[in-house]
Amino acid sequence: MTVTETQGVPHPGEITAWGDDVDVAELVCGGVREITHDVKTFWFEPVGPQVFHFDPGQFITLHLDVDGQRLQRSYTISSPPTRPHRLAITVKRKPGGLVSNWLHDHLSVGDRVSAAPPLGAFSMVHHPARKYLFLSAGSGITPLISMTRTLVDLGSDVDVVFVHSAHSPADIIFRPELLGLPTQFPTVNVVQVCSQDSPGQEWWGWKGRLTREALREIAPDLHDREVFVCGPDGYMATVREILGELEFDLAHHHEETFTFEALPQAAFADTDPVDVGSIGADVPAGADAGTFTISMAKSGRTFPCAPDEFILDAAFRAGMSPPSSCSQGMCGTCKTVLLTGEVDMQHNGGIRPREIAAGKVLICCSRPLGDVAIDA
């Protein structure tokens, strides 16, 4: 039999996982879709013969040039890994949101962007269960819709109660899809909660805010479920309080913030920067002095860091601004190479095992165990 090569169609053996062996790779914008009045979904495709491989609930970090600044922002993937040829992020326009607003206003089909491969530990794959309760508010719906789409695509018979809260009917993200899910997939029960009506549109469903009584009625078997929560900080705090009142075992409660645009430097805005040029000479290194010395090889700067302090926090306190975003060991933005010394790193999925094996660390969640030199 003669095998004829077909130009333009890669051999299956040539298809690799996008971003599997690099820190940053290119993507092509393959589509833009308006979801609500202030939310858009952006579809991306690999440049070469590659597919996307990730856990539902993970995120990617975009590297963008915005108004003359090189910025990095993380966005949760809203598409499921069961559709591996395209990857989607769903972004809400925010007042003052530099990157989210730029995406809404400028990113078009055919544009190329750089992005770091998927990261994150907020995923049901790490917590297998027969029953889930997904609780989301606003654009916090994105990781949970990815998990739900994954279960649906796999034909899973897992029981899912999906509760989504929005300001008004006009603000419900993926509303048509949420309405259709219970009809097509009987094991998925969707409850939508709105705080108020939209102009000209009265809301006949659950109204108000999520309460203990409402959650007890929506999920009477709450204690049998694995609970995932994503939304604004206030919403997640309310859910934690409700679960506590209902004596839910919080070992089965998982949450993730999606406010990656809130840069951690803000927490240090009112502190006095230290003269970094003199720190290395004035502050003795080592445990005897109660601090360790952090050396940044590229900039030539040094600064002190207490044993119980994260290196990134110490850098901010010294008046530096290393690349960073989430400050929770999730997004990978502050990743760098540990040249000498040891650290205690407690990350939340923001770094891959092969990167740790290669000597890389996330300085936002790493405490020094002695004097340390990093490639920054």
XYZ file of C-alpha atoms in Angstrom:
376
model
C 0.000 0.000 0.000
C 1.293 3.421 -0.871
C 1.070 6.132 1.744
C 0.514 9.570 0.285
C 1.457 12.582 2.354
C -1.223 15.250 2.681
C 0.170 18.744 2.847
C -1.154 20.911 5.674
C -2.406 17.997 7.782
C 0.080 17.023 10.475
C 0.800 13.396 11.157
C -0.660 12.404 14.555
C 2.855 11.661 15.741
C 3.809 15.288 15.121
C 1.117 16.741 17.346
C 2.434 17.882 20.737
C 0.935 19.567 23.776
C 1.063 23.366 23.566
C 3.511 24.927 26.020
C 4.625 21.585 27.365
C 8.346 22.307 27.150
C 8.564 26.115 27.202
C 7.815 28.870 29.696
C 6.029 31.130 27.196
C 4.548 30.313 23.779
C 2.533 32.077 21.110
C -1.203 31.780 20.560
C -3.389 33.033 17.732
C -6.748 34.595 18.511
C -9.220 32.430 16.615
C -12.470 34.046 17.669
C -14.126 36.639 19.859
C -17.690 36.310 21.113
C -19.759 38.727 23.148
C -21.336 36.872 26.076
C -23.010 39.722 27.973
C -22.899 43.512 27.732
C -19.511 43.544 29.493
C -18.149 40.010 29.052
C -16.412 38.480 26.037
C -14.973 35.055 25.317
C -11.665 34.964 23.419
C -10.717 31.763 21.618
C -7.074 30.886 21.002
C -5.360 28.324 18.813
C -1.763 27.079 18.809
C 0.554 28.379 16.094
C 1.763 24.906 15.110
C 0.428 21.334 15.142
C -0.352 21.262 18.834
C -3.265 20.637 21.176
C -4.069 22.042 24.589
C -3.621 19.882 27.660
C -4.815 21.162 31.027
C -7.023 20.420 34.013
C -10.469 22.042 34.083
C -10.214 25.002 36.426
C -6.644 25.953 35.499
C -5.614 29.302 34.007
C -3.148 30.754 31.537
C -1.080 33.906 31.970
C -1.045 36.332 29.043
C 2.054 38.440 28.355
C 0.905 41.617 26.633
C 2.260 44.984 25.566
C -0.359 47.480 26.733
C 0.183 51.220 26.364
C 3.952 50.786 26.286
C 4.034 48.471 29.296
C 4.849 44.750 29.314
C 2.140 43.263 31.519
C 1.182 39.800 32.656
C -2.321 38.789 33.679
C -3.833 35.399 34.453
C -7.244 34.312 33.204
C -9.073 31.096 33.978
C -9.728 28.835 31.021
C -13.460 28.572 30.394
C -13.307 25.864 27.733
C -12.982 22.185 28.711
C -9.841 20.106 28.055
C -12.080 17.622 26.235
C -12.051 20.051 23.285
C -8.267 20.301 22.956
C -7.859 22.166 19.671
C -9.046 25.545 20.949
C -8.714 27.238 24.323
C -11.017 29.978 25.615
C -10.831 32.621 28.287
C -13.887 34.626 29.291
C -13.093 38.151 30.433
C -15.252 40.744 32.153
C -14.580 44.389 31.434
C -13.661 46.135 34.700
C -13.492 49.802 35.679
C -9.786 50.601 35.609
C -8.908 47.076 34.507
C -5.923 47.827 32.313
C -5.554 44.436 30.651
C -9.159 43.211 30.644
C -10.322 46.438 29.024
C -7.482 46.301 26.501
C -8.540 42.789 25.513
C -12.123 43.976 24.997
C -11.073 46.988 22.946
C -8.140 45.696 20.897
C -7.768 41.913 20.606
C -9.103 40.689 17.259
C -9.164 37.477 15.257
C -5.715 36.735 13.828
C -3.808 38.654 16.513
C -0.970 36.828 18.222
C -0.282 36.916 21.952
C 2.281 35.308 24.208
C 1.118 33.185 27.107
C 2.493 30.927 29.804
C 1.108 27.374 29.793
C -1.819 26.366 32.031
C -1.244 26.275 35.777
C -3.317 26.024 38.940
C -4.534 23.448 41.430
C -8.196 24.530 41.649
C -9.680 21.550 39.827
C -12.078 18.720 40.518
C -9.537 16.277 39.085
C -7.694 16.475 42.410
C -10.896 15.800 44.379
C -12.885 12.997 42.730
C -16.435 12.681 44.057
C -19.864 11.384 43.093
C -21.541 14.682 43.976
C -20.335 18.251 43.455
C -21.685 21.644 44.440
C -20.318 24.435 42.245
C -20.903 27.938 43.622
C -19.918 30.977 41.564
C -20.610 34.681 41.299
C -19.863 37.032 38.416
C -16.927 36.008 36.247
C -16.008 33.434 38.895
C -18.138 31.129 36.800
C -15.257 30.409 34.397
C -13.411 27.570 36.196
C -16.695 25.936 37.203
C -18.183 26.005 33.714
C -14.958 24.394 32.454
C -15.357 21.601 35.020
C -19.037 21.147 34.170
C -18.411 21.115 30.422
C -15.721 18.498 30.995
C -18.070 16.208 32.919
C -20.770 16.646 30.273
C -18.366 15.952 27.390
C -17.180 12.775 29.113
C -20.754 11.567 29.570
C -20.216 11.443 33.310
C -23.132 10.539 35.565
C -21.680 12.555 38.439
C -24.314 14.631 40.248
C -23.664 18.369 39.870
C -25.553 21.236 41.485
C -24.430 24.432 39.769
C -25.403 27.645 41.583
C -24.486 30.905 39.887
C -25.139 34.365 41.321
C -25.314 37.509 39.202
C -26.267 41.113 39.727
C -29.197 40.958 37.291
C -30.495 38.713 34.475
C -28.511 40.774 31.967
C -25.312 39.918 33.848
C -25.688 36.122 33.800
C -22.687 34.721 31.949
C -23.420 31.716 29.682
C -27.132 32.094 30.449
C -28.476 30.118 27.432
C -26.062 27.260 28.121
C -26.965 27.187 31.830
C -30.661 27.064 30.961
C -30.144 24.121 28.600
C -27.827 21.994 30.745
C -30.474 20.325 32.967
C -32.589 19.469 29.924
C -29.778 17.717 28.105
C -27.969 16.313 31.129
C -30.309 15.209 33.951
C -27.481 14.838 36.461
C -26.730 18.570 36.239
C -29.033 20.865 38.196
C -28.590 24.597 37.604
C -29.827 27.336 39.934
C -29.370 30.965 38.956
C -29.621 33.704 41.574
C -30.000 37.395 40.764
C -29.763 40.307 43.162
C -32.264 42.399 41.215
C -34.172 42.768 37.955
C -32.618 44.146 34.783
C -34.146 47.281 33.227
C -37.222 46.028 31.403
C -36.618 42.424 32.465
C -38.119 41.029 35.633
C -36.335 38.084 37.239
C -38.638 35.242 38.234
C -35.999 32.896 39.619
C -34.114 32.924 42.914
C -33.714 36.529 43.985
C -31.437 38.198 46.499
C -28.176 36.901 47.864
C -27.168 33.368 48.666
C -28.245 32.558 52.213
C -28.022 29.630 54.559
C -31.721 28.878 54.071
C -31.421 29.050 50.269
C -28.369 26.791 50.161
C -30.050 24.289 52.461
C -33.037 24.175 50.099
C -30.970 24.054 46.884
C -28.636 21.333 48.136
C -30.305 19.408 50.989
C -27.572 16.773 50.645
C -24.858 19.422 51.043
C -22.778 17.281 53.398
C -22.431 14.597 50.713
C -20.913 16.997 48.174
C -17.450 18.294 47.279
C -17.826 22.075 47.161
C -15.967 24.400 44.768
C -16.387 28.164 45.085
C -15.147 31.027 42.893
C -16.168 34.665 42.950
C -15.388 38.011 44.551
C -13.776 37.951 47.988
C -17.004 39.019 49.714
C -18.974 36.239 48.048
C -16.445 33.583 49.021
C -16.350 34.884 52.594
C -20.145 34.650 52.734
C -20.065 31.071 51.459
C -17.452 30.132 54.060
C -19.632 31.644 56.765
C -22.730 29.795 55.539
C -20.885 26.493 55.329
C -19.593 27.036 58.851
C -23.094 27.719 60.134
C -24.283 24.521 58.476
C -21.368 22.624 60.099
C -19.993 21.587 56.722
C -16.633 19.814 56.793
C -14.350 22.430 55.199
C -11.903 19.711 54.166
C -14.325 19.278 51.238
C -14.485 23.000 50.450
C -12.234 24.507 47.762
C -12.081 28.092 46.617
C -10.044 30.335 44.354
C -9.890 34.047 43.845
C -9.943 35.290 40.269
C -8.922 38.882 41.013
C -5.485 38.536 39.444
C -5.574 42.168 38.324
C -5.134 43.303 41.923
C -1.381 43.596 42.091
C 0.250 42.797 45.434
C 2.474 45.886 45.298
C -0.556 47.862 46.494
C -0.153 46.300 49.909
C 3.222 47.983 50.238
C 2.267 51.353 48.793
C 2.463 53.092 52.155
C 5.786 51.620 53.279
C 9.045 53.474 52.995
C 11.350 51.975 50.354
C 14.756 50.944 51.606
C 17.906 52.243 49.969
C 18.649 49.043 48.105
C 22.106 50.194 47.176
C 23.244 50.045 50.776
C 21.346 47.083 52.116
C 23.926 44.465 51.322
C 26.654 46.351 53.171
C 24.592 47.433 56.163
C 22.626 44.290 56.972
C 24.649 41.305 58.128
C 23.660 38.092 56.439
C 22.669 34.858 58.110
C 20.636 33.645 60.999
C 22.756 35.450 63.620
C 21.318 38.754 62.431
C 17.763 37.390 62.291
C 17.574 37.884 58.537
C 18.985 36.365 55.395
C 20.343 38.171 52.359
C 18.606 37.794 49.002
C 20.832 38.552 45.994
C 19.342 39.309 42.582
C 21.963 38.320 40.030
C 20.722 40.319 37.023
C 20.129 43.610 38.801
C 23.009 43.229 41.232
C 20.770 44.230 44.123
C 20.534 42.648 47.550
C 17.963 43.001 50.314
C 17.211 41.431 53.688
C 14.497 38.840 54.194
C 13.350 37.405 57.499
C 13.124 33.605 57.810
C 9.330 33.806 58.069
C 8.937 36.293 55.213
C 8.245 35.571 51.570
C 11.025 36.754 49.257
C 8.594 38.733 47.090
C 7.232 40.622 50.112
C 10.780 41.461 51.196
C 11.576 42.688 47.675
C 8.540 44.984 47.682
C 9.497 46.279 51.104
C 12.942 47.088 49.717
C 11.342 49.211 47.005
C 11.690 46.725 44.145
C 8.949 45.544 41.802
C 9.763 42.057 40.506
C 7.224 40.644 38.013
C 4.308 39.222 39.994
C 0.556 38.978 40.000
C -1.439 36.713 42.318
C 1.065 36.565 45.254
C -0.492 33.221 46.206
C 1.736 30.739 44.390
C -0.842 30.226 41.662
C -0.127 32.277 38.560
C 3.607 31.622 38.092
C 4.357 35.239 37.163
C 7.134 35.596 39.776
C 8.886 32.412 38.682
C 12.674 32.601 38.619
C 15.731 30.390 38.917
C 17.230 29.700 42.330
C 20.981 30.070 41.759
C 22.265 29.323 45.258
C 20.739 28.590 48.620
C 17.537 26.848 49.667
C 13.943 27.957 50.124
C 10.758 26.567 51.641
C 8.241 26.890 48.779
C 4.531 26.225 49.444
C 2.846 26.860 46.087
C -0.714 26.410 44.889
C -0.102 24.861 41.490
C 1.706 27.812 39.947
C 4.797 25.852 38.984
C 5.205 22.522 37.208
C 7.236 19.594 38.573
C 9.717 19.792 35.713
C 10.322 23.452 36.526
C 10.989 22.669 40.186
C 13.386 19.950 39.067
C 15.136 22.567 36.918
C 15.730 24.746 39.976
C 12.939 27.265 39.486
C 10.948 28.791 42.362
C 8.030 31.136 42.931
C 9.335 33.906 45.153
C 5.814 34.940 46.268
C 5.472 31.711 48.266
C 9.109 30.941 49.080
C 10.742 31.643 52.426
C 14.550 31.589 52.597
C 16.321 28.895 54.598
C 19.592 30.833 54.402
C 21.235 33.370 52.111
C 19.759 33.004 48.630
C 20.689 34.143 45.114
C 18.020 34.254 42.403
C 18.237 34.951 38.674
C 16.268 38.192 38.715
